[in-house]
Coordinates of C-alpha atoms in Angstrom, one line a residue:
M1 CA -3.9 12.7 8.9
T2 CA -1.6 9.7 8.3
R3 CA -0.4 8.5 4.9
A4 CA -0.1 4.9 3.9
E5 CA 2.3 3.8 1.2
V6 CA -0.4 1.9 -0.6
L7 CA -4.2 1.9 -0.6
V8 CA -5.8 -1.2 -2.0
V9 CA -9.5 -1.0 -3.0
G10 CA -11.7 -4.0 -3.6
E11 CA -13.5 -7.0 -2.3
A12 CA -12.6 -9.4 0.5
L13 CA -14.5 -12.6 0.8
V14 CA -14.5 -16.1 2.2
D15 CA -13.9 -19.1 -0.2
V16 CA -16.2 -22.0 0.9
V17 CA -15.2 -25.3 -0.6
H18 CA -17.6 -28.3 -0.3
R19 CA -15.6 -31.5 -1.0
A20 CA -17.0 -34.7 -2.4
D21 CA -16.4 -36.5 0.9
G22 CA -18.6 -33.9 2.7
Q23 CA -15.7 -31.9 4.2
V24 CA -16.2 -28.1 4.1
D25 CA -13.2 -25.7 4.2
E26 CA -13.4 -22.0 4.5
T27 CA -10.5 -19.6 3.8
P28 CA -10.3 -15.8 3.5
G29 CA -9.6 -14.5 0.0
G30 CA -10.6 -12.0 -2.7
S31 CA -8.1 -10.7 -5.2
P32 CA -7.6 -7.2 -3.7
A33 CA -7.5 -8.6 -0.2
N34 CA -4.8 -11.1 -1.4
V35 CA -2.8 -8.2 -2.9
A36 CA -3.0 -6.3 0.4
L37 CA -2.0 -9.4 2.4
A38 CA 1.1 -9.9 0.2
L39 CA 2.0 -6.2 0.4
G40 CA 1.9 -6.4 4.2
R41 CA 4.2 -9.4 4.1
L42 CA 6.6 -7.6 1.8
G43 CA 7.1 -4.8 4.3
I44 CA 4.8 -2.2 2.7
E45 CA 2.2 -0.4 4.8
P46 CA -1.1 -1.1 3.0
R47 CA -4.6 -0.1 3.8
L48 CA -7.5 -2.1 2.4
L49 CA -10.7 -0.3 1.6
T50 CA -13.4 -3.0 1.4
Q51 CA -16.8 -4.1 2.5
L52 CA -17.4 -6.6 5.3
G53 CA -20.3 -8.0 7.3
D54 CA -20.5 -7.8 11.1
D55 CA -20.2 -11.5 11.4
A56 CA -17.8 -14.3 12.1
R57 CA -16.5 -14.4 8.5
G58 CA -15.9 -10.7 8.5
D59 CA -14.0 -11.0 11.8
R60 CA -11.9 -13.8 10.3
I61 CA -10.9 -11.8 7.3
R62 CA -10.0 -8.8 9.5
H63 CA -7.8 -11.0 11.7
W64 CA -6.1 -12.7 8.7
L65 CA -5.2 -9.3 7.2
E66 CA -4.2 -7.6 10.4
E67 CA -1.8 -10.4 11.2
S68 CA 0.2 -9.5 8.1
G69 CA 0.2 -5.7 8.8
V70 CA -2.8 -4.6 6.8
E71 CA -5.0 -1.9 8.1
V72 CA -8.6 -2.6 7.2
M73 CA -11.2 0.1 6.4
A74 CA -14.6 -1.6 5.8
A75 CA -18.0 -0.3 4.8
P76 CA -20.7 -2.3 6.4
A77 CA -22.5 -5.2 4.6
V78 CA -25.5 -7.3 5.4
R79 CA -23.2 -10.3 5.4
T80 CA -19.6 -11.0 4.3
A81 CA -19.3 -12.1 0.7
T82 CA -18.6 -15.7 -0.2
A83 CA -17.4 -17.7 -3.2
T84 CA -18.7 -21.3 -2.8
A85 CA -17.2 -24.2 -4.7
H86 CA -18.9 -27.7 -4.8
L87 CA -16.3 -30.3 -5.9
D88 CA -17.3 -33.6 -7.4
A89 CA -15.3 -36.9 -7.0
N90 CA -13.1 -35.9 -10.0
G91 CA -12.2 -32.5 -8.6
S92 CA -14.5 -30.5 -11.0
A93 CA -16.3 -27.7 -9.4
R94 CA -19.4 -25.6 -9.6
Y95 CA -19.0 -22.1 -8.2
A96 CA -21.6 -19.8 -6.7
F97 CA -20.8 -16.2 -5.6
D98 CA -22.8 -14.3 -3.0
I99 CA -21.4 -10.8 -3.1
G100 CA -22.6 -7.2 -3.0
W101 CA -20.3 -4.2 -3.4
D102 CA -20.7 -0.6 -2.1
L103 CA -18.6 1.9 -0.3
D104 CA -21.2 4.4 0.9
A105 CA -20.1 4.6 4.5
V106 CA -16.3 5.1 4.1
A107 CA -14.9 8.5 3.5
V108 CA -11.2 8.0 2.8
G109 CA -10.2 11.6 2.3
D110 CA -11.7 12.7 5.6
R111 CA -9.4 10.4 7.7
Y112 CA -6.2 9.8 5.7
A113 CA -3.8 11.7 3.5
P114 CA -3.6 10.4 -0.1
P115 CA -1.5 7.3 -0.5
A116 CA 1.7 7.1 -2.5
L117 CA 0.1 4.5 -4.7
A118 CA -3.5 3.3 -5.1
H119 CA -4.4 -0.1 -6.5
A120 CA -7.8 -1.5 -7.5
G121 CA -9.1 -4.4 -9.4
S122 CA -11.2 -7.5 -9.9
I123 CA -14.9 -7.7 -9.0
A124 CA -14.8 -4.3 -7.2
T125 CA -14.3 -2.5 -10.6
F126 CA -17.2 -4.2 -12.3
L127 CA -19.9 -4.7 -9.7
E128 CA -22.3 -1.8 -9.2
P129 CA -23.0 0.4 -7.3
G130 CA -19.5 0.2 -5.8
A131 CA -17.6 0.2 -9.1
A132 CA -18.6 3.7 -10.0
K133 CA -17.4 4.9 -6.5
V134 CA -14.1 3.1 -7.0
R135 CA -13.7 4.8 -10.3
Q136 CA -14.4 8.2 -8.8
L137 CA -12.0 7.6 -5.9
L138 CA -9.2 6.7 -8.4
T139 CA -10.0 9.8 -10.5
D140 CA -9.6 12.0 -7.4
L141 CA -6.4 10.2 -6.3
R142 CA -4.7 10.6 -9.7
E143 CA -3.8 14.2 -8.6
T144 CA -1.6 12.9 -5.8
S145 CA -1.0 9.1 -6.3
L146 CA 0.2 6.6 -8.8
I147 CA -2.6 4.2 -9.9
T148 CA -2.3 0.5 -10.6
Y149 CA -5.0 -1.8 -11.9
D150 CA -5.6 -5.5 -12.4
P151 CA -8.9 -6.4 -14.1
N152 CA -8.6 -10.1 -12.9
I153 CA -11.5 -11.1 -15.1
R154 CA -14.1 -13.4 -13.5
P155 CA -16.2 -14.4 -16.5
S156 CA -18.9 -16.1 -14.4
L157 CA -19.7 -12.8 -12.7
L158 CA -19.6 -10.5 -15.8
G159 CA -22.4 -9.6 -18.1
A160 CA -22.0 -9.0 -21.8
R161 CA -18.3 -9.0 -22.9
S162 CA -18.6 -5.7 -24.7
G163 CA -19.9 -4.0 -21.5
A164 CA -17.2 -5.6 -19.3
R165 CA -14.6 -4.4 -21.9
R166 CA -15.8 -0.8 -21.8
Q167 CA -15.8 -0.9 -18.0
A168 CA -12.2 -2.2 -17.8
E169 CA -11.1 0.4 -20.3
T170 CA -12.4 3.2 -18.1
F171 CA -10.1 2.0 -15.3
I172 CA -7.2 1.5 -17.7
A173 CA -7.5 5.1 -18.8
L174 CA -7.0 6.2 -15.1
S175 CA -4.0 3.8 -14.5
D176 CA -0.3 4.2 -14.7
L177 CA 0.5 0.5 -14.5
V178 CA -1.9 -2.3 -15.5
K179 CA -1.3 -6.1 -15.0
A180 CA -3.4 -8.7 -16.8
S181 CA -3.0 -12.3 -17.7
D182 CA -3.1 -13.5 -21.3
E183 CA -6.3 -15.3 -20.3
D184 CA -7.9 -12.0 -19.2
L185 CA -7.0 -10.4 -22.5
A186 CA -8.2 -13.4 -24.5
W187 CA -11.6 -13.0 -22.8
L188 CA -11.8 -9.3 -23.2
Y189 CA -10.5 -9.2 -26.8
P190 CA -11.2 -12.6 -28.5
G191 CA -9.2 -13.0 -31.7
L192 CA -6.7 -10.3 -30.7
G193 CA -3.1 -11.3 -29.6
P194 CA -2.4 -10.4 -26.0
L195 CA 0.4 -8.0 -26.8
D196 CA -1.7 -6.2 -29.4
A197 CA -4.3 -5.7 -26.7
A198 CA -1.6 -4.5 -24.3
R199 CA -0.4 -2.0 -26.9
S200 CA -3.9 -0.6 -27.2
W201 CA -3.9 0.0 -23.4
V202 CA -0.6 1.9 -23.6
A203 CA -2.1 4.0 -26.4
A204 CA -5.1 4.6 -24.1
G205 CA -2.8 6.1 -21.5
A206 CA -1.1 3.4 -19.3
A207 CA 2.6 3.9 -18.9
V208 CA 3.3 0.2 -18.4
V209 CA 1.2 -2.8 -19.1
V210 CA 2.4 -6.2 -17.7
V211 CA 1.0 -9.3 -19.4
T212 CA 1.6 -12.6 -17.5
L213 CA 1.9 -15.6 -19.8
G214 CA 1.7 -18.7 -17.6
Q215 CA 4.8 -20.9 -18.0
H216 CA 6.1 -18.6 -20.7
G217 CA 6.8 -15.9 -18.2
A218 CA 5.7 -12.3 -18.5
V219 CA 6.2 -9.3 -20.7
T220 CA 6.0 -5.5 -20.2
V221 CA 4.7 -3.2 -22.9
T222 CA 5.6 0.5 -22.9
S223 CA 5.4 3.2 -25.5
D224 CA 8.9 2.3 -26.8
R225 CA 9.8 -1.3 -25.9
E226 CA 8.7 -4.7 -24.9
T227 CA 10.7 -6.5 -22.2
R228 CA 10.3 -10.1 -21.4
I229 CA 11.3 -12.7 -18.8
A230 CA 11.0 -16.5 -18.9
G231 CA 8.8 -18.3 -16.3
H232 CA 10.2 -19.0 -12.9
P233 CA 10.1 -22.8 -12.3
A234 CA 8.0 -24.0 -9.4
E235 CA 6.6 -27.1 -7.9
V236 CA 3.0 -26.3 -7.9
V237 CA 0.7 -27.2 -5.0
D238 CA -2.1 -24.9 -6.1
T239 CA -2.4 -21.6 -7.9
V240 CA -4.6 -19.7 -5.4
G241 CA -3.4 -16.1 -5.0
A242 CA -0.4 -16.4 -7.4
G243 CA -1.5 -13.6 -9.7
D244 CA -2.3 -11.4 -6.7
T245 CA 1.2 -12.1 -5.3
F246 CA 2.7 -11.1 -8.7
M247 CA 0.7 -7.9 -8.6
A248 CA 1.7 -7.1 -5.0
A249 CA 5.4 -7.7 -5.8
L250 CA 5.2 -5.3 -8.8
I251 CA 3.7 -2.6 -6.5
A252 CA 6.3 -3.3 -3.7
G253 CA 9.0 -3.1 -6.3
L254 CA 7.8 0.3 -7.6
V255 CA 7.6 1.7 -4.1
D256 CA 11.1 0.4 -3.2
L257 CA 12.5 2.1 -6.3
G258 CA 10.9 5.4 -5.3
Y259 CA 7.9 5.5 -7.7
R260 CA 5.7 7.3 -5.1
G261 CA 3.0 9.8 -5.8
S262 CA 1.8 11.4 -9.0
E263 CA 5.2 13.2 -9.3
A264 CA 6.6 9.8 -10.3
R265 CA 4.2 9.5 -13.3
E266 CA 6.5 10.9 -16.0
R267 CA 9.5 9.0 -14.6
L268 CA 7.5 5.8 -14.9
R269 CA 6.9 6.6 -18.5
R270 CA 10.6 6.6 -19.0
I271 CA 11.4 3.4 -17.1
D272 CA 14.1 1.4 -18.7
A273 CA 14.3 -2.3 -19.8
D274 CA 16.7 -3.4 -17.1
T275 CA 14.5 -2.0 -14.3
L276 CA 11.4 -3.5 -15.8
R277 CA 13.2 -6.9 -16.1
S278 CA 14.2 -6.6 -12.4
L279 CA 10.6 -5.9 -11.4
L280 CA 9.3 -8.9 -13.4
T281 CA 11.9 -11.2 -12.0
L282 CA 11.0 -10.3 -8.4
S283 CA 7.3 -10.7 -9.1
A284 CA 7.7 -14.1 -10.8
H285 CA 9.9 -15.3 -7.9
A286 CA 7.2 -14.2 -5.3
A287 CA 4.5 -15.9 -7.3
A288 CA 6.5 -19.1 -7.6
I289 CA 6.8 -19.3 -3.8
T290 CA 3.0 -18.8 -3.5
V291 CA 2.2 -21.7 -5.9
S292 CA 4.6 -24.0 -4.0
R293 CA 2.3 -24.1 -0.9
P294 CA -1.4 -24.4 -0.4
G295 CA -3.8 -21.5 -0.3
A296 CA -3.1 -17.8 -0.6
D297 CA 0.1 -17.8 1.4
P298 CA 2.4 -15.2 -0.2
P299 CA 6.1 -14.9 0.8
R300 CA 7.6 -12.5 3.3
R301 CA 10.4 -10.1 2.4
D302 CA 13.1 -12.3 3.8
E303 CA 12.1 -15.2 1.5
L304 CA 12.9 -13.2 -1.6
P305 CA 16.2 -11.9 -3.0
G306 CA 17.0 -8.2 -2.6
P307 CA 14.8 -5.4 -3.9
P308 CA 14.6 -4.7 -7.6
S309 CA 17.4 -2.6 -9.0
S310 CA 17.0 0.5 -11.0
S311 CA 19.2 1.1 -14.0
V312 CA 19.9 4.1 -16.2
S313 CA 20.5 1.7 -19.1
G314 CA 18.1 1.8 -21.9
A315 CA 19.3 -1.6 -23.4
D316 CA 17.0 -2.9 -26.0
T317 CA 15.3 -6.2 -25.7
P318 CA 14.0 -8.4 -28.5
D319 CA 10.5 -7.7 -29.8
V320 CA 8.5 -10.7 -28.5
G321 CA 5.8 -10.1 -31.1
P322 CA 2.0 -10.0 -30.7
N323 CA 1.4 -13.8 -30.5
P324 CA 3.6 -15.7 -28.0
P325 CA 3.6 -19.5 -28.4
K326 CA 0.7 -21.5 -27.1
R327 CA 1.2 -23.1 -23.7
P328 CA 2.0 -26.8 -23.5
T329 CA -0.7 -28.7 -21.7
G330 CA 1.6 -30.1 -19.0
G331 CA 3.4 -28.4 -16.2
V332 CA 3.0 -24.9 -14.7
S333 CA 5.5 -22.4 -13.6
A334 CA 5.1 -18.9 -12.2
P335 CA 3.8 -16.4 -12.8
V336 CA 0.6 -18.4 -12.7
Q337 CA -2.8 -16.7 -13.1
A338 CA -5.0 -16.8 -10.0
A339 CA -8.1 -17.2 -12.3
A340 CA -6.7 -20.2 -14.2
G341 CA -9.3 -22.8 -14.9
E342 CA -12.3 -20.7 -14.1
A343 CA -15.2 -21.3 -16.5
Q344 CA -16.2 -18.6 -18.9
A345 CA -19.7 -17.2 -18.6
D346 CA -21.9 -16.6 -21.7
A347 CA -20.8 -13.3 -23.2
E348 CA -24.4 -12.1 -23.3
S349 CA -25.4 -13.0 -19.8
R350 CA -27.3 -10.4 -17.8
S351 CA -25.6 -7.3 -16.5
L352 CA -24.2 -7.0 -12.9
T353 CA -26.5 -5.8 -10.2
S354 CA -25.7 -4.6 -6.7
S355 CA -25.8 -8.1 -5.3
R356 CA -25.2 -11.3 -7.3
S357 CA -25.5 -15.0 -6.7
V358 CA -24.2 -17.0 -9.8
T359 CA -23.5 -20.6 -10.4
A360 CA -21.0 -21.7 -13.1
S361 CA -19.2 -24.9 -14.0
A362 CA -15.4 -25.1 -14.0
S363 CA -13.0 -27.8 -14.9

């Protein structure tokens, strides 16, 4: 059996954009697939466990990922998932998702040794029946692998807020490092400051919680400190894949620093402020490059500064407090959330089923 540095688990899909002039564009995507793509470009050896149809869109996704060094393991699907956007003359969009999620036909443990690190997130951790299988897979892998998680909330695909929150919290309890945007946390915990929510996740078991704050940068929360960086200025073309690039750079940084396997779990709990700041800076720089060009086009290793540095220093950083300042309305800098601008679904909409087609408005 061979061992990958990182196993990424989650959806891969095609974004279909219908423009007001009649033009239709199709591009591969999906948050976990974007993370795997970015990892491949950063020199990590990722495998993506996903679900694809035996069709032209599935072939396109495979080729897109394999070009960047991603090994694809895919359960069969009736058709490859899509996220369709219909744009009006003002650029406003209505989104419709056609996605199912299951992993029945893929037995990871029979073919591969456990990875050094396993990552899951987004729709794949909410949509049944596959979400339960992802949760069981991570439970099994905790014995041998570090676990990272990004809920990457998609309100238009979620049911009741309370149910989505409980679902996310089951994955947080399994995870060593969790990344979420302030917008994710605001949807999951309305009325609670993002850092208060992050502190509750640390109390639930996560060693490190990273909160991205748009142009205000990012902050890590651990059991004994909060470490913050400012946003990395960027000329924004679009924000597609930026949050996924940030996540991938965090993972790559951990691997580069030797955080591999479950034996690194306690070491991660003792990670110092300087090392955290180095990880955040690398990730913000990578996301800034992604937003500076169209589509999910993350940087390669040679476009970034050297790998993050590890420090034995435990230098204190200022407490950033539970409520960072509100964002100005103008300008964006990285890290930028991949889900920015997506419409919020009604909190009491019906629960997810095994296949979903949903339409929602977005500004």
